[in-house]
CSV table of N, CA and C in Angstrom, one decimal:
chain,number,residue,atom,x,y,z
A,1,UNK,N,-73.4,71.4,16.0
A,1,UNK,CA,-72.9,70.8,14.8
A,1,UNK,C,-73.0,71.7,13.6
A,2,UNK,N,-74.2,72.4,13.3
A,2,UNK,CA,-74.3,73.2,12.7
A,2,UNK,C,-73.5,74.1,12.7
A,3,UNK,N,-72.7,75.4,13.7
A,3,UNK,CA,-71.6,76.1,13.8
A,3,UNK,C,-70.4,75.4,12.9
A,4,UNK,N,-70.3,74.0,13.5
A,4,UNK,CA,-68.9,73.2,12.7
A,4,UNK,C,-69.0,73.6,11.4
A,5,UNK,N,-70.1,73.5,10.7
A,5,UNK,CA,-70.6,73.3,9.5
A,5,UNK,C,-70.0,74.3,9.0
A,6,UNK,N,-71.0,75.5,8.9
A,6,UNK,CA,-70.8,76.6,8.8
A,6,UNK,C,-68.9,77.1,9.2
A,7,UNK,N,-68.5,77.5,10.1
A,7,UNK,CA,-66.8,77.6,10.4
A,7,UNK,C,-66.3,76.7,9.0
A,8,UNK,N,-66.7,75.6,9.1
A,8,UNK,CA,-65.5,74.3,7.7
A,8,UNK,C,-66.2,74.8,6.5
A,9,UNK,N,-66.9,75.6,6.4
A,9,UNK,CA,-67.8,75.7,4.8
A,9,UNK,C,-66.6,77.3,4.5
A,10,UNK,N,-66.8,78.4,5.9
A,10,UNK,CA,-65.9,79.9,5.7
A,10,UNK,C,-64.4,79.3,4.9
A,11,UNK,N,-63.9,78.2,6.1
A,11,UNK,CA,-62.7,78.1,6.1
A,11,UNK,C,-62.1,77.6,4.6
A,12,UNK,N,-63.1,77.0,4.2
A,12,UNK,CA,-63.3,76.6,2.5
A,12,UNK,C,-63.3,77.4,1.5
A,13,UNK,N,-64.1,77.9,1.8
A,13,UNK,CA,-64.1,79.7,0.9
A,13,UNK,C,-63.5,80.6,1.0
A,14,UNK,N,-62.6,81.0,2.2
A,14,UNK,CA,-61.5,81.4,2.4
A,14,UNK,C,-60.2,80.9,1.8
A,15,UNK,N,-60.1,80.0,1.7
A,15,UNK,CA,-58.7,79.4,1.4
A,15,UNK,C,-58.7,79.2,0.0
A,16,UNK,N,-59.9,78.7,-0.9
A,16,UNK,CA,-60.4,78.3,-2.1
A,16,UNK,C,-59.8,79.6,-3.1
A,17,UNK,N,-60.5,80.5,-2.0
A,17,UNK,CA,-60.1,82.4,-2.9
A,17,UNK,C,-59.1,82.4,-2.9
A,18,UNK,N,-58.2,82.3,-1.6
A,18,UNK,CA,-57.2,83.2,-1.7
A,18,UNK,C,-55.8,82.4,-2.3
A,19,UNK,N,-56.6,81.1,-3.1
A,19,UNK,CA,-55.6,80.7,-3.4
A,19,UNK,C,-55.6,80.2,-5.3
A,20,UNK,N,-56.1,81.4,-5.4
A,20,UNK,CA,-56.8,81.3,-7.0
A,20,UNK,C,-55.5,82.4,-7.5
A,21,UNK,N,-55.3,81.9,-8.8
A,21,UNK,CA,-54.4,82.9,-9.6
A,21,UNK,C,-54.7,84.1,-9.7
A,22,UNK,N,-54.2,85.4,-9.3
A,22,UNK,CA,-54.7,86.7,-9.0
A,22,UNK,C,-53.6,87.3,-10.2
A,23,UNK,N,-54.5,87.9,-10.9
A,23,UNK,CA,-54.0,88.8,-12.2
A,23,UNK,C,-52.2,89.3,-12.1
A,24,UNK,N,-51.5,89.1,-12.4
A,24,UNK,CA,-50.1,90.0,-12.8
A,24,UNK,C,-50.2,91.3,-13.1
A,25,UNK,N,-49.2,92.2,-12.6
A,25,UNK,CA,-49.6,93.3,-13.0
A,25,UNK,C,-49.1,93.5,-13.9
A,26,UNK,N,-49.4,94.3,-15.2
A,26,UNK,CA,-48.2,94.4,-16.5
A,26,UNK,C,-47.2,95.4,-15.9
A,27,UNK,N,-46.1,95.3,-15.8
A,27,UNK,CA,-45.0,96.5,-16.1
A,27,UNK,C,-44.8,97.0,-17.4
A,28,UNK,N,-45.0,98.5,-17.3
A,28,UNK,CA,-44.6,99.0,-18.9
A,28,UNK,C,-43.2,98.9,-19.3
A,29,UNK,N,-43.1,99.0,-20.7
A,29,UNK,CA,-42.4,98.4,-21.4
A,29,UNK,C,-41.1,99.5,-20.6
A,30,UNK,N,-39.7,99.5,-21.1
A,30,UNK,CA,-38.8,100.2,-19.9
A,30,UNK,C,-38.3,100.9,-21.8
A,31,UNK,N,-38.5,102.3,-21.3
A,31,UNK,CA,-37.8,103.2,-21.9
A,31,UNK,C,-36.3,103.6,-22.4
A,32,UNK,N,-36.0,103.8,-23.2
A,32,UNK,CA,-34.1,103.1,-22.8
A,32,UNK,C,-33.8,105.0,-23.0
A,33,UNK,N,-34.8,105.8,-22.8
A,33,UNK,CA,-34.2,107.1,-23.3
A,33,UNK,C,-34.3,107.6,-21.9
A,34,UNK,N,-35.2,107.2,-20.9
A,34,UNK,CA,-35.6,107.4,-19.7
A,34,UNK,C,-34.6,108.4,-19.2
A,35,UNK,N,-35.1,109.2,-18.1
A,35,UNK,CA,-34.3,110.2,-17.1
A,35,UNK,C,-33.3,108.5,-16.3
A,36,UNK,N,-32.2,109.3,-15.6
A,36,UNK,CA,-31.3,108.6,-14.5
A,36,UNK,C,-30.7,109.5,-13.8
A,37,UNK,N,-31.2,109.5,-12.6
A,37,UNK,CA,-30.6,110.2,-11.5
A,37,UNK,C,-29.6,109.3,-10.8
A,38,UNK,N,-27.8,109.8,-11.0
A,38,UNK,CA,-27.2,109.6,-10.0
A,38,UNK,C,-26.5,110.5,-9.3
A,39,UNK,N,-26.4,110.3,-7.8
A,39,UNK,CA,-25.8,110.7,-6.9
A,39,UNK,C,-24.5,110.2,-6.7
A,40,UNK,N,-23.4,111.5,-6.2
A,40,UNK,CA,-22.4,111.6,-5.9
A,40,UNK,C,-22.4,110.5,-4.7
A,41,UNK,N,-23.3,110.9,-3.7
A,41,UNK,CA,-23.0,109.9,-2.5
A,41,UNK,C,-24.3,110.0,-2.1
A,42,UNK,N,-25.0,108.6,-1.4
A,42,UNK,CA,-25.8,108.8,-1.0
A,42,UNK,C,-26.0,108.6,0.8
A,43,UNK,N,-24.8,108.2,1.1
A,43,UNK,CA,-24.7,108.5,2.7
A,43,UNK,C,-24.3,109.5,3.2
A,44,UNK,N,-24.8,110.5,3.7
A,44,UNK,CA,-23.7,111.8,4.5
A,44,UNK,C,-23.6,111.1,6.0
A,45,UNK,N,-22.5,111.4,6.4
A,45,UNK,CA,-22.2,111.3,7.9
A,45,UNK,C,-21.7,112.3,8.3
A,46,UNK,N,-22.4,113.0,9.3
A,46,UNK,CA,-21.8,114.2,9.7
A,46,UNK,C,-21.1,113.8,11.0
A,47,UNK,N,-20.4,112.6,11.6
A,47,UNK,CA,-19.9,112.2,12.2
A,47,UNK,C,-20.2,112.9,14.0
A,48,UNK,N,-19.6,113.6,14.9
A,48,UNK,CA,-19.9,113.8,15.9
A,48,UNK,C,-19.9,115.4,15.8
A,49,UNK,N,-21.3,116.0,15.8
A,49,UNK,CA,-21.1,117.5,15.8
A,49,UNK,C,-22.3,117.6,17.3
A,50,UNK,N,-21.7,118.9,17.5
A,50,UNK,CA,-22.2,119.3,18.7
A,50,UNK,C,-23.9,120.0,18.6
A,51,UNK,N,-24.0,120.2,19.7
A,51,UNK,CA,-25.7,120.7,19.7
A,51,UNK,C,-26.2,121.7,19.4
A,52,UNK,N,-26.7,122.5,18.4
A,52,UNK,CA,-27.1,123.7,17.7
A,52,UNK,C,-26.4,124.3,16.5
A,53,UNK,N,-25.2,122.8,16.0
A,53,UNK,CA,-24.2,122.7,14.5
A,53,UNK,C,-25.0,123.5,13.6
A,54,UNK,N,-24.1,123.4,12.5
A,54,UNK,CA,-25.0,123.7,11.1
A,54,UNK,C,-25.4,121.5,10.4
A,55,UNK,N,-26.7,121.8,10.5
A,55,UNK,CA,-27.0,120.3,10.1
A,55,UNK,C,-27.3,120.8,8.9
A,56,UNK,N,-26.6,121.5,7.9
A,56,UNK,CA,-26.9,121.4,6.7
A,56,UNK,C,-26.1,120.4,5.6
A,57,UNK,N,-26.4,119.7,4.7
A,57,UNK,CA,-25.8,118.6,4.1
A,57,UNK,C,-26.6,119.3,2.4
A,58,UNK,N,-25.5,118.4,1.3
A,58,UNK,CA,-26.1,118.3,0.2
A,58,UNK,C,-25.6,117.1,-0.9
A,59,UNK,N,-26.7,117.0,-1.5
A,59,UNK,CA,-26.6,115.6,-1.8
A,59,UNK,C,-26.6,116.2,-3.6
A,60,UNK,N,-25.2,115.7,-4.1
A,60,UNK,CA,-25.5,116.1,-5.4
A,60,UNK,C,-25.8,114.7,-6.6
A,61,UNK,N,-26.8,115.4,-7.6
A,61,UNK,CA,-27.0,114.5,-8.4
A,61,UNK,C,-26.9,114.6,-9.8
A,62,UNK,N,-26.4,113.9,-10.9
A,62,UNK,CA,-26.2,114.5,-12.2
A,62,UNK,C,-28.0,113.7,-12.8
A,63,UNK,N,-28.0,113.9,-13.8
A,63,UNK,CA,-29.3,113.7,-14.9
A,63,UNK,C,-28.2,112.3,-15.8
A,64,UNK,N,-28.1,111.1,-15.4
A,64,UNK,CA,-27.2,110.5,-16.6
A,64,UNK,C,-28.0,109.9,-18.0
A,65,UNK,N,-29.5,110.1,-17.7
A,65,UNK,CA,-30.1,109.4,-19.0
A,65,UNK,C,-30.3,110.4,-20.0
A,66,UNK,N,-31.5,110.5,-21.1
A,66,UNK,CA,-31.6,111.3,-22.4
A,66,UNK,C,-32.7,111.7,-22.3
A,67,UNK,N,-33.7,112.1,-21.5
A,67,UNK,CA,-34.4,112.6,-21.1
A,67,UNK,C,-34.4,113.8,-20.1
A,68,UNK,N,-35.1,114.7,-19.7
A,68,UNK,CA,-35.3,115.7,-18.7
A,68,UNK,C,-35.7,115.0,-17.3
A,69,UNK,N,-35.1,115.1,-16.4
A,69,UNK,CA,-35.2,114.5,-14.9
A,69,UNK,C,-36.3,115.5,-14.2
A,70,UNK,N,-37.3,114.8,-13.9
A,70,UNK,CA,-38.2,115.8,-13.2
A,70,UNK,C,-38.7,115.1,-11.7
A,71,UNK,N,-38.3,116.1,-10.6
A,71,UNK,CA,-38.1,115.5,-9.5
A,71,UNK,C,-39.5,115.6,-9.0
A,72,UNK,N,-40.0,114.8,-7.8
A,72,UNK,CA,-42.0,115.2,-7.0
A,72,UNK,C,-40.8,115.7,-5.3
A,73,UNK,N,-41.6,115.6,-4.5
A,73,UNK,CA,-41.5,116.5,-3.4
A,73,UNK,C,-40.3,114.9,-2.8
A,74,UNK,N,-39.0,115.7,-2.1
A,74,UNK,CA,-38.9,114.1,-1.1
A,74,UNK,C,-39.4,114.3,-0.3
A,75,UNK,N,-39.3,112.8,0.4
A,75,UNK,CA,-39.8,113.0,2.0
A,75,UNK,C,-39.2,112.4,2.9
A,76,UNK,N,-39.2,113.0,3.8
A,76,UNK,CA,-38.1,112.5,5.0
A,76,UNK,C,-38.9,111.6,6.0
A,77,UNK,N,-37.9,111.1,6.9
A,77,UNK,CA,-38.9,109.8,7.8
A,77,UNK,C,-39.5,110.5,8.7
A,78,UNK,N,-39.0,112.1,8.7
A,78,UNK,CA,-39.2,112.7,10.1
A,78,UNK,C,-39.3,114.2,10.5
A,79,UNK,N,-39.5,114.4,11.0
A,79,UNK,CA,-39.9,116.4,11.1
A,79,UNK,C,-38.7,116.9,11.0
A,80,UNK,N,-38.0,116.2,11.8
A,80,UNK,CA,-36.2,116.8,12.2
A,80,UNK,C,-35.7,117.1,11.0
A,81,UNK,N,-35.7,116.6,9.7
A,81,UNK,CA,-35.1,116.4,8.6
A,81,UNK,C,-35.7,116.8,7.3
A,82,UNK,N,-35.2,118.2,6.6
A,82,UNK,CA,-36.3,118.8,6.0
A,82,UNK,C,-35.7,118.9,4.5
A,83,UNK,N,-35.7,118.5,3.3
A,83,UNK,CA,-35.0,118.3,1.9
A,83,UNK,C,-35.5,119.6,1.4
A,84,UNK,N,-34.9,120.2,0.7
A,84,UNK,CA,-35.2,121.0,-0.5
A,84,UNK,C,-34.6,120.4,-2.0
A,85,UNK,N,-35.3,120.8,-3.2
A,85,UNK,CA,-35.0,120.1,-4.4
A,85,UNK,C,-35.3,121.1,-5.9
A,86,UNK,N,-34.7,120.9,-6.7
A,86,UNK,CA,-34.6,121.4,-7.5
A,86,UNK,C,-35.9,121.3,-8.0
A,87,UNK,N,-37.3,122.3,-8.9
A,87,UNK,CA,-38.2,122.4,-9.3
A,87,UNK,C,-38.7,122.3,-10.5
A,88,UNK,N,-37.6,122.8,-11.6
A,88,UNK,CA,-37.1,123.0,-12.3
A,88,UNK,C,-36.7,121.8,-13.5
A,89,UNK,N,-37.1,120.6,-14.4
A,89,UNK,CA,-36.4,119.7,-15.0
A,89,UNK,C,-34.9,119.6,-15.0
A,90,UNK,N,-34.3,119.0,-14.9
A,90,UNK,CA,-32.5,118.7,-14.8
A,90,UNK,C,-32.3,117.9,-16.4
A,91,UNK,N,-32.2,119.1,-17.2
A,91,UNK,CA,-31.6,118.3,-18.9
A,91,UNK,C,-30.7,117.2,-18.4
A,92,UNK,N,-30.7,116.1,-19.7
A,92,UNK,CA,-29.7,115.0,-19.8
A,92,UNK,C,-28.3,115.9,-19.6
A,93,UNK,N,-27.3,115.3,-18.8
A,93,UNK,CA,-26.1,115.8,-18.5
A,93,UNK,C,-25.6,117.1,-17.4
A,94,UNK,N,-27.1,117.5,-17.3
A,94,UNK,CA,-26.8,118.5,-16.1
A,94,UNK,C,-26.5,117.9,-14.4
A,95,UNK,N,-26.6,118.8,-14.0
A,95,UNK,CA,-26.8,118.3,-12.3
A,95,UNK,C,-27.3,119.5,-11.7
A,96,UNK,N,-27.9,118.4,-10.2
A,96,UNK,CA,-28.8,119.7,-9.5
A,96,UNK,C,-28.0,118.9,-8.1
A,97,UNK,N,-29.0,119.4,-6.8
A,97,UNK,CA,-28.6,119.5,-5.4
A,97,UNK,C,-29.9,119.1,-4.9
A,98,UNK,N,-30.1,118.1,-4.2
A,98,UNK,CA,-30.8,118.5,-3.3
A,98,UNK,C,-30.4,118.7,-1.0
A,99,UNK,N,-30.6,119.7,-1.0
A,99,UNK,CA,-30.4,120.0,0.7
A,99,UNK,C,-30.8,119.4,1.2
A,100,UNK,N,-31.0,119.0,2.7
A,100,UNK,CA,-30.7,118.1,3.5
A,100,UNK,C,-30.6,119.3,4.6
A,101,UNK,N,-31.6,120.0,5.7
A,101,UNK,CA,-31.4,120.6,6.9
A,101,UNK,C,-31.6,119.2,8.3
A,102,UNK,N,-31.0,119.2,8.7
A,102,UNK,CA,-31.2,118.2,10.1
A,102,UNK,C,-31.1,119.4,11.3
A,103,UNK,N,-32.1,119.2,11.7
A,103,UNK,CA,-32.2,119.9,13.2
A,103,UNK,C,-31.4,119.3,14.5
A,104,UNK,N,-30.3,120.1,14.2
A,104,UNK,CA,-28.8,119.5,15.6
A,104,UNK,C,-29.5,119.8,17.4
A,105,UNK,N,-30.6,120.6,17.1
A,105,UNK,CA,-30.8,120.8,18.8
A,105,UNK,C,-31.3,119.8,19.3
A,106,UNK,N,-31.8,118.6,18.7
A,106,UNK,CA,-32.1,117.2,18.8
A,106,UNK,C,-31.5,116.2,19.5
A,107,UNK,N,-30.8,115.8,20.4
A,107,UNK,CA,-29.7,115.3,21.2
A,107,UNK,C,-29.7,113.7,20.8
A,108,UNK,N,-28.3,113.0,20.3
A,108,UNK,CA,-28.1,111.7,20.0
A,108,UNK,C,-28.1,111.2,19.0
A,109,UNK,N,-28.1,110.1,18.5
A,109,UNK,CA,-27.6,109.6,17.3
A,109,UNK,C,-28.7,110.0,15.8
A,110,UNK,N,-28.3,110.2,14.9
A,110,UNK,CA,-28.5,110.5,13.5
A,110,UNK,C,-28.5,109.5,13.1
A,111,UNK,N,-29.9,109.3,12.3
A,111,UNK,CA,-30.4,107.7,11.7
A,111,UNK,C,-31.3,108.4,10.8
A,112,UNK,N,-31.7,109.3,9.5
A,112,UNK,CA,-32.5,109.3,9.1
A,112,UNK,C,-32.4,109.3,7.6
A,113,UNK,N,-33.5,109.2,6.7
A,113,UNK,CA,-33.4,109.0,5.2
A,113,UNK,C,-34.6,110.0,4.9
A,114,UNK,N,-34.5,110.4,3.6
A,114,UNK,CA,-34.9,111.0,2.3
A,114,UNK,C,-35.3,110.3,1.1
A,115,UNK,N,-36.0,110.0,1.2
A,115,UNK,CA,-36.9,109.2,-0.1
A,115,UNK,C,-37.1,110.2,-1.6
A,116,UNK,N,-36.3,109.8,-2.5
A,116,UNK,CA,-36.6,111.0,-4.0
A,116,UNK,C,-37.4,110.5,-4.6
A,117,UNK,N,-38.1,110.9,-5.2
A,117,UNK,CA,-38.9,110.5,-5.9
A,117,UNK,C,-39.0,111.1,-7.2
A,118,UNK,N,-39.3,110.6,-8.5
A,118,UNK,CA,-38.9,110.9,-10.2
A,118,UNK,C,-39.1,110.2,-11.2
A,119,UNK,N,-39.2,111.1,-12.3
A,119,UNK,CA,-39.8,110.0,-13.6
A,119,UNK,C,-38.3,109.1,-13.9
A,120,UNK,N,-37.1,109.1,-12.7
A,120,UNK,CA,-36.2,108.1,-13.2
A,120,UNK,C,-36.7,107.0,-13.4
A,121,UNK,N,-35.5,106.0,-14.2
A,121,UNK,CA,-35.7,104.2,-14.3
A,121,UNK,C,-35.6,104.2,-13.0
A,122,UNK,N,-34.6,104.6,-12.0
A,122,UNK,CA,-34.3,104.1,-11.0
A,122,UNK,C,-34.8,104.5,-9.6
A,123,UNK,N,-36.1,105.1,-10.1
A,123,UNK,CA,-37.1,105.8,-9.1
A,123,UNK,C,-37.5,104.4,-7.9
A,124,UNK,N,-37.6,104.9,-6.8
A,124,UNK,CA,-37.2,106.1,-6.4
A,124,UNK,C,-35.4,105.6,-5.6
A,125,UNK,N,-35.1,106.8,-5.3
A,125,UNK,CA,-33.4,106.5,-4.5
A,125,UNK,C,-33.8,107.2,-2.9
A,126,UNK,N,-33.4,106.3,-2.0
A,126,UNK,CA,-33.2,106.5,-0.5
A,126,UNK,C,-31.7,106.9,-0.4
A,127,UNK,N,-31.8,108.4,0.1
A,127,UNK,CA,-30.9,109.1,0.8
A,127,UNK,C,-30.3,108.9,3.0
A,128,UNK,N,-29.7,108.8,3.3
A,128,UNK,CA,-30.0,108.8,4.2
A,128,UNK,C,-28.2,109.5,4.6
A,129,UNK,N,-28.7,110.1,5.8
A,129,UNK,CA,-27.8,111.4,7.2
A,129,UNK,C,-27.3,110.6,8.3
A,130,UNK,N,-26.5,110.2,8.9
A,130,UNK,CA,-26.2,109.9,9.8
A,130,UNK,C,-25.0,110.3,11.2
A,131,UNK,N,-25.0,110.5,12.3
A,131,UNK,CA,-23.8,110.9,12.6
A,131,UNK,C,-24.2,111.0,14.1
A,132,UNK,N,-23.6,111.6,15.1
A,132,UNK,CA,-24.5,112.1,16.4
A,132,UNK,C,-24.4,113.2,17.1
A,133,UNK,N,-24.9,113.8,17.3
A,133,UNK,CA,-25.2,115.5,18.2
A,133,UNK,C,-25.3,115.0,19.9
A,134,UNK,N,-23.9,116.0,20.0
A,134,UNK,CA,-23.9,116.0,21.6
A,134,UNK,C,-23.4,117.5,21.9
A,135,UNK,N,-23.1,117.0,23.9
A,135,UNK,CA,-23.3,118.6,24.2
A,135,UNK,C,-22.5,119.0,24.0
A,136,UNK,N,-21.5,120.0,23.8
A,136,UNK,CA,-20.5,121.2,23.5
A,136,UNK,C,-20.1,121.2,25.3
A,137,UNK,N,-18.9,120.3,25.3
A,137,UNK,CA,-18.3,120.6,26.8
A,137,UNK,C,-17.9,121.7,27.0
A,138,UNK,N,-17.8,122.4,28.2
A,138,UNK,CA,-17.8,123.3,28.5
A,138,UNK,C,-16.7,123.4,29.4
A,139,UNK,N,-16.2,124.7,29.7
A,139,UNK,CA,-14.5,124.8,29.7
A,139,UNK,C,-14.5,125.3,31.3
């Protein structure tokens, strides 16, 4: 009886907490001068390329807000897929590149994304490659 007790006393204090108003987070106030990174396209399809292709891709982006665009490292879902990015702030109005290598000796379909990351409003943007690597028939 005692166990019961004890079990219906947790199950009370458990539920009691976790159903207590838990603080809001403030969002800071939204900058209207902010960096804006957009991209030309954010899907590449390299449609059907063969095994050992050039899996190089590039993903271009202008700076559209009034501020300097300053990019952090992206990161891909996966080893296969390796981004390079500009280092450098991207003034309001300019544009930069970021690369996109996908390793073609990899056999089968192309599914992967690039996460950017940036002092944009519209931080962060998901890039993603898609398409599929097969063999090179042979004659």
């Amino acid at each position: 009886m005692k166990k019961y007790l004890l079990i219906l006393g947790l199950v009370i204090v458990f539920v009691s907490g976790s159903t207590q108003d838990k603080p809001q987070k403030v969002k800071p106030a939204d900058n209207p001068n902010a960096p804006e990174i957009t991209f030309q396209k954010v899907i590449h399809d390299y449609g059907t390329i063969a095994k050992g292709a050039n899996g190089t891709c590039e993903f271009i982006f202008k700076n559209t807000g009034k501020e300097p665009l300053i990019l952090s490292r992206p990161r891909s879902n996966c080893g296969c897929t390796v981004p390079t990015y500009p280092r450098e702030p991207i003034l309001p109005g300019k544009t930069g590149a970021i690369k996109v290598i996908y390793d073609t000796k990899r056999m089968g379909p192309i599914n992967k994304s690039v996460t950017v990351f940036s002092n944009a409003k519209n931080n962060p943007v998901v890039l993603r490659i898609k398409g599929m690597v097969k063999v090179p028939k042979s004659n």
